[in-house]
PDB file of C-alpha atoms in Angstrom:
ATOM      1  CA  UNK H   1      99.272  98.715  57.602  1.00 55.00           C
ATOM      2  CA  UNK H   2     100.151 101.298  60.248  1.00 71.00           C
ATOM      3  CA  UNK H   3      96.600 102.407  61.103  1.00 92.00           C
ATOM      4  CA  UNK H   4      96.845 105.888  62.540  1.00 96.00           C
ATOM      5  CA  UNK H   5     100.095 107.585  63.442  1.00 95.00           C
ATOM      6  CA  UNK H   6     100.984 110.809  65.193  1.00 97.00           C
ATOM      7  CA  UNK H   7     104.112 112.910  65.331  1.00 97.00           C
ATOM      8  CA  UNK H   8     105.936 113.973  67.322  1.00 97.00           C
ATOM      9  CA  UNK H   9     105.620 111.555  70.240  1.00 96.00           C
ATOM     10  CA  UNK H  10     106.368 114.370  72.639  1.00 96.00           C
ATOM     11  CA  UNK H  11     107.394 118.012  72.450  1.00 96.00           C
ATOM     12  CA  UNK H  12     108.416 120.766  74.852  1.00 97.00           C
ATOM     13  CA  UNK H  13     107.534 124.176  73.517  1.00 95.00           C
ATOM     14  CA  UNK H  14     108.067 127.762  74.656  1.00 97.00           C
ATOM     15  CA  UNK H  15     104.911 129.824  75.107  1.00 97.00           C
ATOM     16  CA  UNK H  16     104.118 131.935  72.077  1.00 97.00           C
ATOM     17  CA  UNK H  17     105.624 129.517  69.605  1.00 97.00           C
ATOM     18  CA  UNK H  18     103.726 127.936  66.746  1.00 97.00           C
ATOM     19  CA  UNK H  19     103.391 124.173  66.679  1.00 97.00           C
ATOM     20  CA  UNK H  20     101.787 121.659  64.328  1.00 98.00           C
ATOM     21  CA  UNK H  21     100.908 118.167  65.487  1.00 98.00           C
ATOM     22  CA  UNK H  22     100.723 115.686  62.655  1.00 98.00           C
ATOM     23  CA  UNK H  23      98.230 112.887  62.198  1.00 98.00           C
ATOM     24  CA  UNK H  24      98.069 110.382  59.340  1.00 97.00           C
ATOM     25  CA  UNK H  25      95.801 107.387  58.780  1.00 97.00           C
ATOM     26  CA  UNK H  26      95.984 104.781  56.042  1.00 95.00           C
ATOM     27  CA  UNK H  27      92.546 103.212  56.566  1.00 94.00           C
ATOM     28  CA  UNK H  28      90.825 105.558  54.096  1.00 94.00           C
ATOM     29  CA  UNK H  29      88.518 106.724  56.855  1.00 94.00           C
ATOM     30  CA  UNK H  30      86.382 109.714  56.038  1.00 94.00           C
ATOM     31  CA  UNK H  31      86.119 111.176  59.521  1.00 94.00           C
ATOM     32  CA  UNK H  32      88.999 112.348  61.694  1.00 95.00           C
ATOM     33  CA  UNK H  33      89.171 113.958  65.105  1.00 96.00           C
ATOM     34  CA  UNK H  34      91.523 115.705  67.506  1.00 97.00           C
ATOM     35  CA  UNK H  35      91.112 115.307  71.261  1.00 97.00           C
ATOM     36  CA  UNK H  36      93.026 116.486  74.280  1.00 97.00           C
ATOM     37  CA  UNK H  37      93.253 114.426  77.425  1.00 96.00           C
ATOM     38  CA  UNK H  38      93.960 116.102  80.753  1.00 95.00           C
ATOM     39  CA  UNK H  39      94.256 114.550  84.198  1.00 88.00           C
ATOM     40  CA  UNK H  40      90.853 114.247  85.843  1.00 84.00           C
ATOM     41  CA  UNK H  41      88.983 115.124  82.678  1.00 88.00           C
ATOM     42  CA  UNK H  42      87.604 112.918  79.961  1.00 85.00           C
ATOM     43  CA  UNK H  43      88.799 113.205  76.403  1.00 92.00           C
ATOM     44  CA  UNK H  44      87.583 116.483  74.961  1.00 94.00           C
ATOM     45  CA  UNK H  45      87.004 117.058  71.272  1.00 94.00           C
ATOM     46  CA  UNK H  46      88.953 119.974  69.787  1.00 96.00           C
ATOM     47  CA  UNK H  47      88.120 119.782  66.080  1.00 96.00           C
ATOM     48  CA  UNK H  48      86.807 117.176  63.699  1.00 94.00           C
ATOM     49  CA  UNK H  49      86.471 116.575  59.982  1.00 95.00           C
ATOM     50  CA  UNK H  50      83.630 114.687  58.328  1.00 91.00           C
ATOM     51  CA  UNK H  51      85.487 114.292  55.074  1.00 93.00           C
ATOM     52  CA  UNK H  52      88.377 115.772  53.154  1.00 94.00           C
ATOM     53  CA  UNK H  53      87.866 119.479  52.643  1.00 94.00           C
ATOM     54  CA  UNK H  54      85.576 120.001  55.635  1.00 94.00           C
ATOM     55  CA  UNK H  55      86.248 120.721  59.297  1.00 95.00           C
ATOM     56  CA  UNK H  56      84.180 121.505  62.351  1.00 93.00           C
ATOM     57  CA  UNK H  57      84.635 122.813  65.878  1.00 94.00           C
ATOM     58  CA  UNK H  58      84.442 120.523  68.857  1.00 92.00           C
ATOM     59  CA  UNK H  59      84.046 121.247  72.530  1.00 90.00           C
ATOM     60  CA  UNK H  60      87.329 123.136  73.079  1.00 95.00           C
ATOM     61  CA  UNK H  61      88.438 124.661  69.743  1.00 96.00           C
ATOM     62  CA  UNK H  62      89.895 127.991  70.921  1.00 96.00           C
ATOM     63  CA  UNK H  63      93.588 128.380  70.207  1.00 97.00           C
ATOM     64  CA  UNK H  64      93.639 125.512  67.709  1.00 98.00           C
ATOM     65  CA  UNK H  65      93.137 125.196  63.986  1.00 97.00           C
ATOM     66  CA  UNK H  66      92.962 122.221  61.636  1.00 98.00           C
ATOM     67  CA  UNK H  67      92.967 121.518  57.949  1.00 97.00           C
ATOM     68  CA  UNK H  68      91.955 118.499  55.888  1.00 97.00           C
ATOM     69  CA  UNK H  69      93.501 118.824  52.460  1.00 96.00           C
ATOM     70  CA  UNK H  70      93.245 115.090  51.783  1.00 96.00           C
ATOM     71  CA  UNK H  71      91.756 111.944  53.288  1.00 96.00           C
ATOM     72  CA  UNK H  72      94.856 110.745  55.078  1.00 97.00           C
ATOM     73  CA  UNK H  73      96.198 113.789  56.909  1.00 97.00           C
ATOM     74  CA  UNK H  74      94.664 115.953  59.626  1.00 98.00           C
ATOM     75  CA  UNK H  75      97.219 118.327  61.188  1.00 98.00           C
ATOM     76  CA  UNK H  76      96.442 120.330  64.331  1.00 98.00           C
ATOM     77  CA  UNK H  77      98.080 123.738  64.687  1.00 98.00           C
ATOM     78  CA  UNK H  78      98.627 125.837  67.767  1.00 97.00           C
ATOM     79  CA  UNK H  79      99.261 129.312  66.369  1.00 95.00           C
ATOM     80  CA  UNK H  80     100.666 130.741  69.614  1.00 97.00           C
ATOM     81  CA  UNK H  81     101.003 128.137  72.332  1.00 97.00           C
ATOM     82  CA  UNK H  82     100.029 128.867  75.925  1.00 97.00           C
ATOM     83  CA  UNK H  83     100.766 126.830  79.068  1.00 97.00           C
ATOM     84  CA  UNK H  84      97.110 125.758  79.378  1.00 97.00           C
ATOM     85  CA  UNK H  85      97.593 123.840  76.140  1.00 98.00           C
ATOM     86  CA  UNK H  86      99.930 121.464  77.939  1.00 97.00           C
ATOM     87  CA  UNK H  87      98.188 118.135  77.449  1.00 97.00           C
ATOM     88  CA  UNK H  88      98.236 114.819  75.676  1.00 97.00           C
ATOM     89  CA  UNK H  89      96.716 115.082  72.217  1.00 98.00           C
ATOM     90  CA  UNK H  90      95.042 112.164  70.481  1.00 97.00           C
ATOM     91  CA  UNK H  91      94.071 111.952  66.862  1.00 97.00           C
ATOM     92  CA  UNK H  92      91.352 109.492  65.894  1.00 96.00           C
ATOM     93  CA  UNK H  93      89.552 108.363  62.775  1.00 95.00           C
ATOM     94  CA  UNK H  94      86.389 106.476  61.896  1.00 92.00           C
ATOM     95  CA  UNK H  95      84.839 105.250  58.655  1.00 90.00           C
ATOM     96  CA  UNK H  96      82.435 108.150  58.754  1.00 83.00           C
ATOM     97  CA  UNK H  97      81.099 110.629  61.297  1.00 77.00           C
ATOM     98  CA  UNK H  98      78.344 108.229  62.372  1.00 72.00           C
ATOM     99  CA  UNK H  99      80.571 105.148  62.661  1.00 67.00           C
ATOM    100  CA  UNK H 100      80.458 103.158  65.839  1.00 65.00           C
ATOM    101  CA  UNK H 101      84.161 102.933  66.483  1.00 84.00           C
ATOM    102  CA  UNK H 102      86.904 105.509  66.460  1.00 90.00           C
ATOM    103  CA  UNK H 103      90.500 104.335  66.116  1.00 93.00           C
ATOM    104  CA  UNK H 104      92.970 106.343  68.122  1.00 95.00           C
ATOM    105  CA  UNK H 105      96.580 107.221  67.471  1.00 96.00           C
ATOM    106  CA  UNK H 106      99.307 106.780  70.096  1.00 95.00           C
ATOM    107  CA  UNK H 107      99.114 110.390  71.255  1.00 96.00           C
ATOM    108  CA  UNK H 108     101.439 113.399  71.426  1.00 97.00           C
ATOM    109  CA  UNK H 109     102.518 114.683  74.815  1.00 97.00           C
ATOM    110  CA  UNK H 110     102.910 118.462  74.561  1.00 97.00           C
ATOM    111  CA  UNK H 111     104.374 120.639  77.286  1.00 97.00           C
ATOM    112  CA  UNK H 112     104.175 124.432  76.906  1.00 97.00           C
ATOM    113  CA  UNK H 113     106.478 126.358  79.219  1.00 96.00           C
TER     114      UNK H 113
ATOM    115  CA  UNK I   1      74.088 118.714  80.633  1.00 79.00           C
ATOM    116  CA  UNK I   2      75.270 115.409  79.154  1.00 81.00           C
ATOM    117  CA  UNK I   3      77.560 113.641  81.573  1.00 90.00           C
ATOM    118  CA  UNK I   4      79.250 110.286  81.944  1.00 94.00           C
ATOM    119  CA  UNK I   5      80.416 109.328  85.402  1.00 95.00           C
ATOM    120  CA  UNK I   6      82.587 106.341  86.174  1.00 97.00           C
ATOM    121  CA  UNK I   7      83.377 104.579  89.393  1.00 96.00           C
ATOM    122  CA  UNK I   8      85.597 103.796  91.062  1.00 95.00           C
ATOM    123  CA  UNK I   9      88.251 106.313  90.006  1.00 94.00           C
ATOM    124  CA  UNK I  10      90.896 103.690  90.606  1.00 95.00           C
ATOM    125  CA  UNK I  11      90.987 100.063  91.592  1.00 96.00           C
ATOM    126  CA  UNK I  12      93.718  97.627  92.581  1.00 96.00           C
ATOM    127  CA  UNK I  13      93.064  93.883  92.542  1.00 96.00           C
ATOM    128  CA  UNK I  14      95.073  90.711  92.665  1.00 96.00           C
ATOM    129  CA  UNK I  15      95.808  88.825  89.494  1.00 97.00           C
ATOM    130  CA  UNK I  16      93.182  86.183  88.817  1.00 97.00           C
ATOM    131  CA  UNK I  17      90.394  88.045  90.625  1.00 97.00           C
ATOM    132  CA  UNK I  18      87.270  89.448  88.976  1.00 97.00           C
ATOM    133  CA  UNK I  19      86.194  93.086  89.064  1.00 97.00           C
ATOM    134  CA  UNK I  20      83.356  95.285  87.882  1.00 98.00           C
ATOM    135  CA  UNK I  21      83.601  98.873  86.711  1.00 98.00           C
ATOM    136  CA  UNK I  22      80.596 101.175  86.687  1.00 98.00           C
ATOM    137  CA  UNK I  23      79.379 103.852  84.295  1.00 98.00           C
ATOM    138  CA  UNK I  24      76.362 106.111  84.797  1.00 97.00           C
ATOM    139  CA  UNK I  25      75.249 108.557  82.132  1.00 96.00           C
ATOM    140  CA  UNK I  26      72.768 111.337  81.555  1.00 94.00           C
ATOM    141  CA  UNK I  27      73.213 111.626  77.793  1.00 87.00           C
ATOM    142  CA  UNK I  28      69.978 112.048  75.881  1.00 85.00           C
ATOM    143  CA  UNK I  29      68.907 110.974  73.365  1.00 87.00           C
ATOM    144  CA  UNK I  30      70.975 107.847  73.652  1.00 87.00           C
ATOM    145  CA  UNK I  31      72.538 106.162  70.654  1.00 87.00           C
ATOM    146  CA  UNK I  32      75.155 103.733  71.947  1.00 90.00           C
ATOM    147  CA  UNK I  33      77.639 103.123  74.722  1.00 93.00           C
ATOM    148  CA  UNK I  34      81.200 101.974  74.273  1.00 94.00           C
ATOM    149  CA  UNK I  35      83.948 100.828  76.561  1.00 96.00           C
ATOM    150  CA  UNK I  36      87.534 101.625  75.637  1.00 96.00           C
ATOM    151  CA  UNK I  37      90.761 100.322  77.156  1.00 97.00           C
ATOM    152  CA  UNK I  38      93.673 102.735  77.328  1.00 96.00           C
ATOM    153  CA  UNK I  39      97.100 101.392  78.198  1.00 95.00           C
ATOM    154  CA  UNK I  40      99.553 103.852  79.744  1.00 92.00           C
ATOM    155  CA  UNK I  41     101.079 106.011  77.049  1.00 90.00           C
ATOM    156  CA  UNK I  42      98.806 104.667  74.329  1.00 93.00           C
ATOM    157  CA  UNK I  43      95.599 105.685  72.652  1.00 95.00           C
ATOM    158  CA  UNK I  44      92.239 104.154  73.648  1.00 95.00           C
ATOM    159  CA  UNK I  45      91.188 100.910  71.982  1.00 95.00           C
ATOM    160  CA  UNK I  46      87.578  99.844  71.609  1.00 93.00           C
ATOM    161  CA  UNK I  47      86.420  96.853  73.700  1.00 94.00           C
ATOM    162  CA  UNK I  48      82.670  96.749  73.231  1.00 91.00           C
ATOM    163  CA  UNK I  49      79.807  98.781  71.873  1.00 89.00           C
ATOM    164  CA  UNK I  50      76.161  98.413  72.814  1.00 91.00           C
ATOM    165  CA  UNK I  51      73.035  99.948  71.368  1.00 88.00           C
ATOM    166  CA  UNK I  52      69.767 100.643  73.154  1.00 84.00           C
ATOM    167  CA  UNK I  53      68.392  97.151  72.569  1.00 87.00           C
ATOM    168  CA  UNK I  54      71.455  95.264  73.814  1.00 89.00           C
ATOM    169  CA  UNK I  55      71.722  94.256  77.457  1.00 91.00           C
ATOM    170  CA  UNK I  56      75.022  92.473  77.425  1.00 95.00           C
ATOM    171  CA  UNK I  57      78.013  91.983  75.175  1.00 94.00           C
ATOM    172  CA  UNK I  58      81.176  90.005  75.693  1.00 94.00           C
ATOM    173  CA  UNK I  59      84.689  90.287  74.319  1.00 93.00           C
ATOM    174  CA  UNK I  60      86.776  87.473  75.742  1.00 95.00           C
ATOM    175  CA  UNK I  61      87.120  88.028  79.487  1.00 96.00           C
ATOM    176  CA  UNK I  62      85.356  91.392  79.236  1.00 97.00           C
ATOM    177  CA  UNK I  63      81.562  91.505  79.598  1.00 97.00           C
ATOM    178  CA  UNK I  64      79.669  94.761  79.345  1.00 97.00           C
ATOM    179  CA  UNK I  65      76.076  95.233  80.477  1.00 96.00           C
ATOM    180  CA  UNK I  66      73.680  98.041  79.734  1.00 96.00           C
ATOM    181  CA  UNK I  67      70.488  99.083  81.465  1.00 94.00           C
ATOM    182  CA  UNK I  68      69.044 101.847  79.277  1.00 90.00           C
ATOM    183  CA  UNK I  69      66.184 102.463  81.719  1.00 91.00           C
ATOM    184  CA  UNK I  70      68.468 103.353  84.630  1.00 94.00           C
ATOM    185  CA  UNK I  71      71.194 104.671  82.298  1.00 94.00           C
ATOM    186  CA  UNK I  72      73.847 102.467  83.782  1.00 96.00           C
ATOM    187  CA  UNK I  73      76.509 100.231  82.308  1.00 97.00           C
ATOM    188  CA  UNK I  74      79.097  97.969  83.840  1.00 98.00           C
ATOM    189  CA  UNK I  75      82.238  96.310  82.567  1.00 98.00           C
ATOM    190  CA  UNK I  76      83.042  93.000  84.219  1.00 97.00           C
ATOM    191  CA  UNK I  77      86.534  91.577  83.912  1.00 97.00           C
ATOM    192  CA  UNK I  78      86.912  87.892  84.661  1.00 97.00           C
ATOM    193  CA  UNK I  79      90.097  86.178  85.839  1.00 97.00           C
ATOM    194  CA  UNK I  80      92.157  89.356  85.596  1.00 97.00           C
ATOM    195  CA  UNK I  81      95.618  89.331  84.077  1.00 97.00           C
ATOM    196  CA  UNK I  82      98.524  91.713  84.516  1.00 97.00           C
ATOM    197  CA  UNK I  83      97.897  92.987  80.996  1.00 96.00           C
ATOM    198  CA  UNK I  84      94.469  94.199  82.097  1.00 97.00           C
ATOM    199  CA  UNK I  85      96.176  97.040  83.970  1.00 97.00           C
ATOM    200  CA  UNK I  86      94.934 100.131  82.139  1.00 97.00           C
ATOM    201  CA  UNK I  87      92.370 102.898  82.198  1.00 97.00           C
ATOM    202  CA  UNK I  88      88.868 101.915  81.110  1.00 98.00           C
ATOM    203  CA  UNK I  89      86.823 104.663  79.554  1.00 97.00           C
ATOM    204  CA  UNK I  90      83.053 104.702  79.094  1.00 96.00           C
ATOM    205  CA  UNK I  91      81.850 106.707  76.109  1.00 94.00           C
ATOM    206  CA  UNK I  92      78.222 107.506  75.308  1.00 92.00           C
ATOM    207  CA  UNK I  93      77.089 108.618  71.875  1.00 89.00           C
ATOM    208  CA  UNK I  94      74.233 111.025  71.527  1.00 85.00           C
ATOM    209  CA  UNK I  95      71.617 110.101  68.959  1.00 75.00           C
ATOM    210  CA  UNK I  96      69.101 112.164  67.046  1.00 65.00           C
ATOM    211  CA  UNK I  97      71.595 112.910  64.289  1.00 62.00           C
ATOM    212  CA  UNK I  98      73.987 114.648  66.651  1.00 61.00           C
ATOM    213  CA  UNK I  99      76.468 111.772  67.096  1.00 68.00           C
ATOM    214  CA  UNK I 100      78.278 113.748  69.807  1.00 81.00           C
ATOM    215  CA  UNK I 101      80.433 111.624  72.077  1.00 87.00           C
ATOM    216  CA  UNK I 102      80.660 112.220  75.814  1.00 90.00           C
ATOM    217  CA  UNK I 103      83.664 110.617  77.493  1.00 93.00           C
ATOM    218  CA  UNK I 104      83.910 109.497  81.085  1.00 95.00           C
ATOM    219  CA  UNK I 105      87.094 110.263  83.011  1.00 94.00           C
ATOM    220  CA  UNK I 106      87.943 106.584  83.248  1.00 96.00           C
ATOM    221  CA  UNK I 107      88.717 104.022  85.915  1.00 97.00           C
ATOM    222  CA  UNK I 108      92.377 103.281  86.470  1.00 96.00           C
ATOM    223  CA  UNK I 109      92.720  99.521  87.050  1.00 97.00           C
ATOM    224  CA  UNK I 110      95.919  98.029  88.438  1.00 97.00           C
ATOM    225  CA  UNK I 111      96.418  94.265  88.602  1.00 97.00           C
ATOM    226  CA  UNK I 112      99.080  93.118  91.043  1.00 96.00           C
ATOM    227  CA  UNK I 113     100.698  89.677  91.014  1.00 95.00           C
TER     228      UNK I 113
END
């Protein structure tokens, strides 16, 4: 059992380019989340999904979109990357939106030049 | 505004020594408080979770305390090991059906031999 995986591990991207960060979990968790982690700031929620077919906006959703076509996958897309989106991105999942514990993926380090 | 503040920002101690990390929060209404450990280059991993009625909870050499009246929590690490070097993140969940998480910025702990 892999748990929750993310791809790529790291990426350098030119500003203006489109980029999709992948996240897959095999725990059959209903809820999934995308966070960004920046130096000096706590993890900030970008988007979340309560269950397959539904998504919601977090604290910092602008410039990002998500989809949840099935239970396992929750990709995060940057339609036109900007340097301020340089960050480490973490995907997480939990049994449901009210679960006590979220399980985090290993992260994707994204640099936008 | 809901906030979670952690102190110190960073801490260096000798292997085998004990240490205590602090977390103060202003989140209301309160649902639960969690401590996560984040190794460098990895995603956060849950250590403990405490609800309003719990004052202390242990996980091996980690002991978390909660004072819901003063809105303070601490994480005590006993007989530190080199593998304890990591960032420790305090996360407070908002109750009342919101389930919003507020993350602290973490304490960076370094254990030296």
